[in-house]
GROMACS .gro file of C-alpha atoms in nm:
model
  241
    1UNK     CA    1  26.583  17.700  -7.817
    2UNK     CA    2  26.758  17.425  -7.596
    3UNK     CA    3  27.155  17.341  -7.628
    4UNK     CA    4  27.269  17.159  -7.849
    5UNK     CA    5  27.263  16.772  -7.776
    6UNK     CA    6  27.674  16.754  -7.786
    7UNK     CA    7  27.732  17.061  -7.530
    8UNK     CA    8  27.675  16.947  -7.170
    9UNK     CA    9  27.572  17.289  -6.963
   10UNK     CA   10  27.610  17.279  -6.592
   11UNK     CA   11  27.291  17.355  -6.419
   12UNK     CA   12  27.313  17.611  -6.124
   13UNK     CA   13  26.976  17.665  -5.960
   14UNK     CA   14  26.910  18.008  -5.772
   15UNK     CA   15  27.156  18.175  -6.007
   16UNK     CA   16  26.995  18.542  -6.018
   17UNK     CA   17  27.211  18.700  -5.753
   18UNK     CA   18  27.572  18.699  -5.536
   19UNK     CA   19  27.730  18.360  -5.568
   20UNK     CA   20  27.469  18.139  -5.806
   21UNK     CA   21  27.537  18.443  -6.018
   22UNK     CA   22  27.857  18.487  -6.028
   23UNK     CA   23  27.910  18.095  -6.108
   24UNK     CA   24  27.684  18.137  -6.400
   25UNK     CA   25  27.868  18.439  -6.527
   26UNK     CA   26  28.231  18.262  -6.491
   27UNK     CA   27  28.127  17.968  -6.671
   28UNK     CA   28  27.959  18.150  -6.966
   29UNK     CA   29  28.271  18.352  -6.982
   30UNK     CA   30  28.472  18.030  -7.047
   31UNK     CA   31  28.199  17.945  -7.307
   32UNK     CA   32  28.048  17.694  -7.099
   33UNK     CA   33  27.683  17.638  -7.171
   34UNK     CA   34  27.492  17.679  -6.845
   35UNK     CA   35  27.152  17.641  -6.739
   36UNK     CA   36  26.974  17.800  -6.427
   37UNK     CA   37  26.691  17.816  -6.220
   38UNK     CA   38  26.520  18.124  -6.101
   39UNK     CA   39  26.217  18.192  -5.917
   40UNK     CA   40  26.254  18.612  -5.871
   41UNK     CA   41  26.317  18.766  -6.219
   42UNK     CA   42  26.588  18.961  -6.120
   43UNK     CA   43  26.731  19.220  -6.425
   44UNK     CA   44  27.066  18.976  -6.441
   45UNK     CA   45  26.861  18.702  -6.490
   46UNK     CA   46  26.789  18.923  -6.832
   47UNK     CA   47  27.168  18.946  -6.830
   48UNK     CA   48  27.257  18.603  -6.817
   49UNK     CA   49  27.015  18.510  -7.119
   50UNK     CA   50  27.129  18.750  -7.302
   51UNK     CA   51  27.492  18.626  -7.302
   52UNK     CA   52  27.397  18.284  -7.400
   53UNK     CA   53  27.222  18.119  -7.068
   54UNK     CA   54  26.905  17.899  -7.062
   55UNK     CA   55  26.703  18.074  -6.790
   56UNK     CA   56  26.426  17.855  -6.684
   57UNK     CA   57  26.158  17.924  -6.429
   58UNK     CA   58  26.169  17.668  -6.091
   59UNK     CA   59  25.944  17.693  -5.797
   60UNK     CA   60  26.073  17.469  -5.565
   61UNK     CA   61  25.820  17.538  -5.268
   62UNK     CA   62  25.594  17.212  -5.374
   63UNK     CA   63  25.733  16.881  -5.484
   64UNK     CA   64  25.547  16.943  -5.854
   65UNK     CA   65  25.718  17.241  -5.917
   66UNK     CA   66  26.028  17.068  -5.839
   67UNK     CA   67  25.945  16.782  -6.059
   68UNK     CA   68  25.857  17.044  -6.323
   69UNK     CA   69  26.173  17.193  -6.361
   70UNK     CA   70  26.348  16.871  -6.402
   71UNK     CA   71  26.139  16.827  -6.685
   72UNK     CA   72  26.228  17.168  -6.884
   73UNK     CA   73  26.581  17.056  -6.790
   74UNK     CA   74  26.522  16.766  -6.995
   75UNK     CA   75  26.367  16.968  -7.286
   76UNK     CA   76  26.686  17.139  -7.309
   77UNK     CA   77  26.916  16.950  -7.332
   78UNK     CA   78  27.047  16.569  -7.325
   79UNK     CA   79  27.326  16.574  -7.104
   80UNK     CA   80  27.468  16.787  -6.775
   81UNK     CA   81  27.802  16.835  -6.674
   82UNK     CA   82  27.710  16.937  -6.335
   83UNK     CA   83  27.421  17.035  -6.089
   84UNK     CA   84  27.572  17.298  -5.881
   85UNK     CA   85  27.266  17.331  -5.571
   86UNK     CA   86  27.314  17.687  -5.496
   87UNK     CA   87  26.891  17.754  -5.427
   88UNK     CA   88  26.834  17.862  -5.064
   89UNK     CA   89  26.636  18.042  -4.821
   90UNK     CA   90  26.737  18.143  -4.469
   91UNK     CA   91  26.434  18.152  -4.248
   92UNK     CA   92  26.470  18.237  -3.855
   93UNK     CA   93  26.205  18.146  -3.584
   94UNK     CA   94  25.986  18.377  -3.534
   95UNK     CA   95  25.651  18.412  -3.346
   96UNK     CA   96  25.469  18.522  -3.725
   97UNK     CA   97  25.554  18.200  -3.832
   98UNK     CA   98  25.419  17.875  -3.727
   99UNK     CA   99  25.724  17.666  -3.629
  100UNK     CA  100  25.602  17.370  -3.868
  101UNK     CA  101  25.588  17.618  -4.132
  102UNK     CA  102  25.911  17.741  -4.059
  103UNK     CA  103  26.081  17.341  -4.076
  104UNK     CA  104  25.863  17.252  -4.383
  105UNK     CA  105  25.993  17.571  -4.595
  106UNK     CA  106  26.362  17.484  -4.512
  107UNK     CA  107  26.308  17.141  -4.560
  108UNK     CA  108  26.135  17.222  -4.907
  109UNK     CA  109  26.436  17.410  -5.072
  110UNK     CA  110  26.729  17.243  -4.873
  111UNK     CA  111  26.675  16.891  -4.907
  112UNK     CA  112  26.326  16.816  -5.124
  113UNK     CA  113  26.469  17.027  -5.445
  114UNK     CA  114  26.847  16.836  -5.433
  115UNK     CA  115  26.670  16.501  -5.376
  116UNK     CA  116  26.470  16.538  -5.638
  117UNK     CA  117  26.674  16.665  -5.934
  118UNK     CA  118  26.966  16.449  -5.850
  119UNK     CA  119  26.720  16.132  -5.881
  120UNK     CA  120  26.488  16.276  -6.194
  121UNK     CA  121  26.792  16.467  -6.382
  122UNK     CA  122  27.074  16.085  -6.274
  123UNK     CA  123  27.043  15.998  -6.629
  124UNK     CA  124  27.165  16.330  -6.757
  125UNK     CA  125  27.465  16.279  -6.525
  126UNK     CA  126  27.557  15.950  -6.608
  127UNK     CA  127  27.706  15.795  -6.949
  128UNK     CA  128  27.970  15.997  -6.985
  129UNK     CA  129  28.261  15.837  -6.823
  130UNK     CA  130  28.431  15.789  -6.503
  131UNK     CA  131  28.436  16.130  -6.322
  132UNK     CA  132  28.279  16.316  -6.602
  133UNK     CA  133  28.007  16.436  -6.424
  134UNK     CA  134  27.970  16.662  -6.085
  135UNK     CA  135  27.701  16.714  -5.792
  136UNK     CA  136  27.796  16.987  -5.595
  137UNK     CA  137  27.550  17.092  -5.263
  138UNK     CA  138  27.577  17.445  -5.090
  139UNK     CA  139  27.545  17.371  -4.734
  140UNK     CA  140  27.645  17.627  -4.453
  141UNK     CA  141  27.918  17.672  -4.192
  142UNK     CA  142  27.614  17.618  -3.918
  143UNK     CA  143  27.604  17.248  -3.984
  144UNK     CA  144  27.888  17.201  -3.779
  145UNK     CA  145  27.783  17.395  -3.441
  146UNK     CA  146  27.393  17.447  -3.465
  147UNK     CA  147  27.204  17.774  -3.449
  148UNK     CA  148  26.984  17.886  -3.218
  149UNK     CA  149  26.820  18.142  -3.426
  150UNK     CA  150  26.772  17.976  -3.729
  151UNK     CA  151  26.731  17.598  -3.603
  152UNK     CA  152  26.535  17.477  -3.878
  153UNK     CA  153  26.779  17.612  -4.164
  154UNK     CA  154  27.066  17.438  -3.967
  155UNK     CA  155  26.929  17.139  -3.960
  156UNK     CA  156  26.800  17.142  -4.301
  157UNK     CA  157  27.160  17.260  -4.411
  158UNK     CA  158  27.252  16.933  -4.182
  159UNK     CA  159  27.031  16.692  -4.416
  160UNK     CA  160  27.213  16.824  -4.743
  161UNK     CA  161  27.522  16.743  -4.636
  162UNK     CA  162  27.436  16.400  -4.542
  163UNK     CA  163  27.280  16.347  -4.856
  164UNK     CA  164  27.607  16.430  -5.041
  165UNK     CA  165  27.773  16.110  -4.870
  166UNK     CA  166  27.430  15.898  -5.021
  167UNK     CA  167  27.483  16.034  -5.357
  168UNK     CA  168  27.808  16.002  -5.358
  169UNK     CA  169  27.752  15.602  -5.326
  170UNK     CA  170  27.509  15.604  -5.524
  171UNK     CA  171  27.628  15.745  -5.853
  172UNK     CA  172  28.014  15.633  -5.818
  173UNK     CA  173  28.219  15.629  -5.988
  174UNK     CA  174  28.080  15.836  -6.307
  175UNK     CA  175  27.954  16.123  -6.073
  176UNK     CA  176  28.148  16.320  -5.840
  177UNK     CA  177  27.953  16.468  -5.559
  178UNK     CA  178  28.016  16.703  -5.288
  179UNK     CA  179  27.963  16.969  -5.061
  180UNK     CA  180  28.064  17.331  -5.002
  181UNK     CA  181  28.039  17.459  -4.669
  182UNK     CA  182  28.054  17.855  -4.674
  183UNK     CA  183  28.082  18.082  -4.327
  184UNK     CA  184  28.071  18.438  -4.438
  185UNK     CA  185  28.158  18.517  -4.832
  186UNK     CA  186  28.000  18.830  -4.886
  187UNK     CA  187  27.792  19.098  -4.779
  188UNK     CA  188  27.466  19.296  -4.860
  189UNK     CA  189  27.507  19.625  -4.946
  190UNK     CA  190  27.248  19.709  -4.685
  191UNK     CA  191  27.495  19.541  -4.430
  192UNK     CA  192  27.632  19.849  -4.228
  193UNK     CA  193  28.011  19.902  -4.080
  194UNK     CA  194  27.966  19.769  -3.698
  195UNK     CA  195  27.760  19.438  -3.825
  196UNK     CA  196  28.018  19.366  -4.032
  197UNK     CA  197  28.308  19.399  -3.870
  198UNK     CA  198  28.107  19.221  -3.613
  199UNK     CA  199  28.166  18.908  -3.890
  200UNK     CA  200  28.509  18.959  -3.990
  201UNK     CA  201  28.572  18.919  -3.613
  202UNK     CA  202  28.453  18.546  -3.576
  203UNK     CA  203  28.723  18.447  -3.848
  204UNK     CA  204  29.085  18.362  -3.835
  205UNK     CA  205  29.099  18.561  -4.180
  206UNK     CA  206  28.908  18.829  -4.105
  207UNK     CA  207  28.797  18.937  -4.467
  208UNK     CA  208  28.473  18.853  -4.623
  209UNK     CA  209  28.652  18.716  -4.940
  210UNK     CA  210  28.414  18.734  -5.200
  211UNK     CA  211  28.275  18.484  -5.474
  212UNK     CA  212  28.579  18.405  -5.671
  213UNK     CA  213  28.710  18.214  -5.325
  214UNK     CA  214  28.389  17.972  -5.431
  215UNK     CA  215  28.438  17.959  -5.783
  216UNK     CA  216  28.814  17.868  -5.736
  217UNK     CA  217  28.697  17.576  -5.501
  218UNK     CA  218  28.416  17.448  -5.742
  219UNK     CA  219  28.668  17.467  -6.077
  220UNK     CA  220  28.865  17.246  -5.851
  221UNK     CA  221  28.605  16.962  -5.753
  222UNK     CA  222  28.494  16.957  -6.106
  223UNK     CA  223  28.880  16.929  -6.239
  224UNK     CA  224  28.939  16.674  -5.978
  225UNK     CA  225  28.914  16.296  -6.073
  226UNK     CA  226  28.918  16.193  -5.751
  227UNK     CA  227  28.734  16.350  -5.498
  228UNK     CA  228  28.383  16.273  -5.398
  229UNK     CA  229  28.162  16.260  -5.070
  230UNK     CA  230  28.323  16.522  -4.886
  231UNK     CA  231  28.237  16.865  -4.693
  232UNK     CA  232  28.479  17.140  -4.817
  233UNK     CA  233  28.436  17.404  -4.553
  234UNK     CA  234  28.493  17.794  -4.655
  235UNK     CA  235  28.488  17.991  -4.358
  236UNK     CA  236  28.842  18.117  -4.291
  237UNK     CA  237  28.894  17.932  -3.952
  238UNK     CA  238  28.590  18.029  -3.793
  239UNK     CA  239  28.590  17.693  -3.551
  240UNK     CA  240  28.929  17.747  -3.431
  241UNK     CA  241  28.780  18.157  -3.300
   0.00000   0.00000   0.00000
């Protein structure tokens, strides 16, 4: 059953797990209707559809299945508050891989899936007002200095961000879009004690300080009336280490 055609959700792809997760949960407890994208059928994907989310299936690995998803979105409803890009892989070089492989993966998820939606899913943004509507990419703390382990991730992380700045032109001044550029947020539970304080060392901070230090940024950009085509960078000083 879609939403209701006077309820604008917020669309949060990659929303099964850590920070795409949490969003949806925070939003659905402030009865916000929210709609998300999953590819793994994780058991709080159940969750989340059970308190109230629409939880549609998006392979973003081809340009189709992109296109595909847009179209359920569509189905579902007739308006979106926001498309919060939270879908990502993070692929390193490696000899298994063959390095064009490794480029067109990151490129796939990091820059083909945005590009897309923002362009099929414009009209579901606009309409509404000046400011009443809010793109928000997840980029990555790497975009500023490089990596030389994940290269192709970096620079695919690079191309989001500039496409915030385009969108931001483009869909001024009824859409808001920016960026959110996370260092370390959270671990894995796998992650063991000298790894990470190995990563509470490259911060000023020195705490990994969980998902509600993204939620509290994002319930800001979409309150805001004002702000659009920027970077908001999350990574407790890390470039002044």
């Amino acid at each position: 059953m879609g939403i209701a055609s006077s309820a604008r959700p917020i669309l949060i792809t990659g929303a099964g797990k850590r920070i795409g997760l949490a969003l949806a949960q925070h939003f659905l407890a402030q009865q916000q209707p929210v709609i998300i994208s999953y590819r793994t059928r994780y058991a709080a994907v159940d969750s989340l559809e059970q308190a109230g989310a629409v939880c549609l299936y998006g392979d973003f690995s081809s340009n189709d299945g992109i296109e595909q998803f847009a179209d359920a979105v569509k189905q579902h409803c007739s308006g979106l508050r926001a498309i919060l890009h939270n879908a990502s892989a993070w692929l390193a070089e490696s000899p298994d891989v063959s390095p064009a492989a490794t480029l067109a993966a990151m490129l796939q998820i990091h820059v083909h899936a945005p590009y897309l939606l923002n362009l099929h899913l414009e009209s579901l943004l606009r309409g509404q007002g000046h400011a009443s509507a809010d793109i928000i990419h997840f980029t990555d703390y790497v975009v500023e200095r490089g990596s030389d382990k994940h290269i192709a991730y970096a620079a695919s992380k690079a191309a989001l961000d500039n496409l915030t700045r385009s969108f931001a032109r483009k869909l001024a001044p009824e859409v808001k879009v920016n960026a959110i550029a996370p260092a370390m947020i959270m671990f894995n539970e796998h992650d063991d004690a000298q790894y990470r304080q190995k990563a509470l060392n490259k911060s000023l901070m020195k705490i990994a300080p969980g998902e509600q230090e993204i939620i509290a940024l994002v319930d800001y950009l979409l309150s805001s009336q004002y702000v659009t085509g920027r970077t908001h960078a999350v990574d407790g000083g890390r470039p002044l280490r």
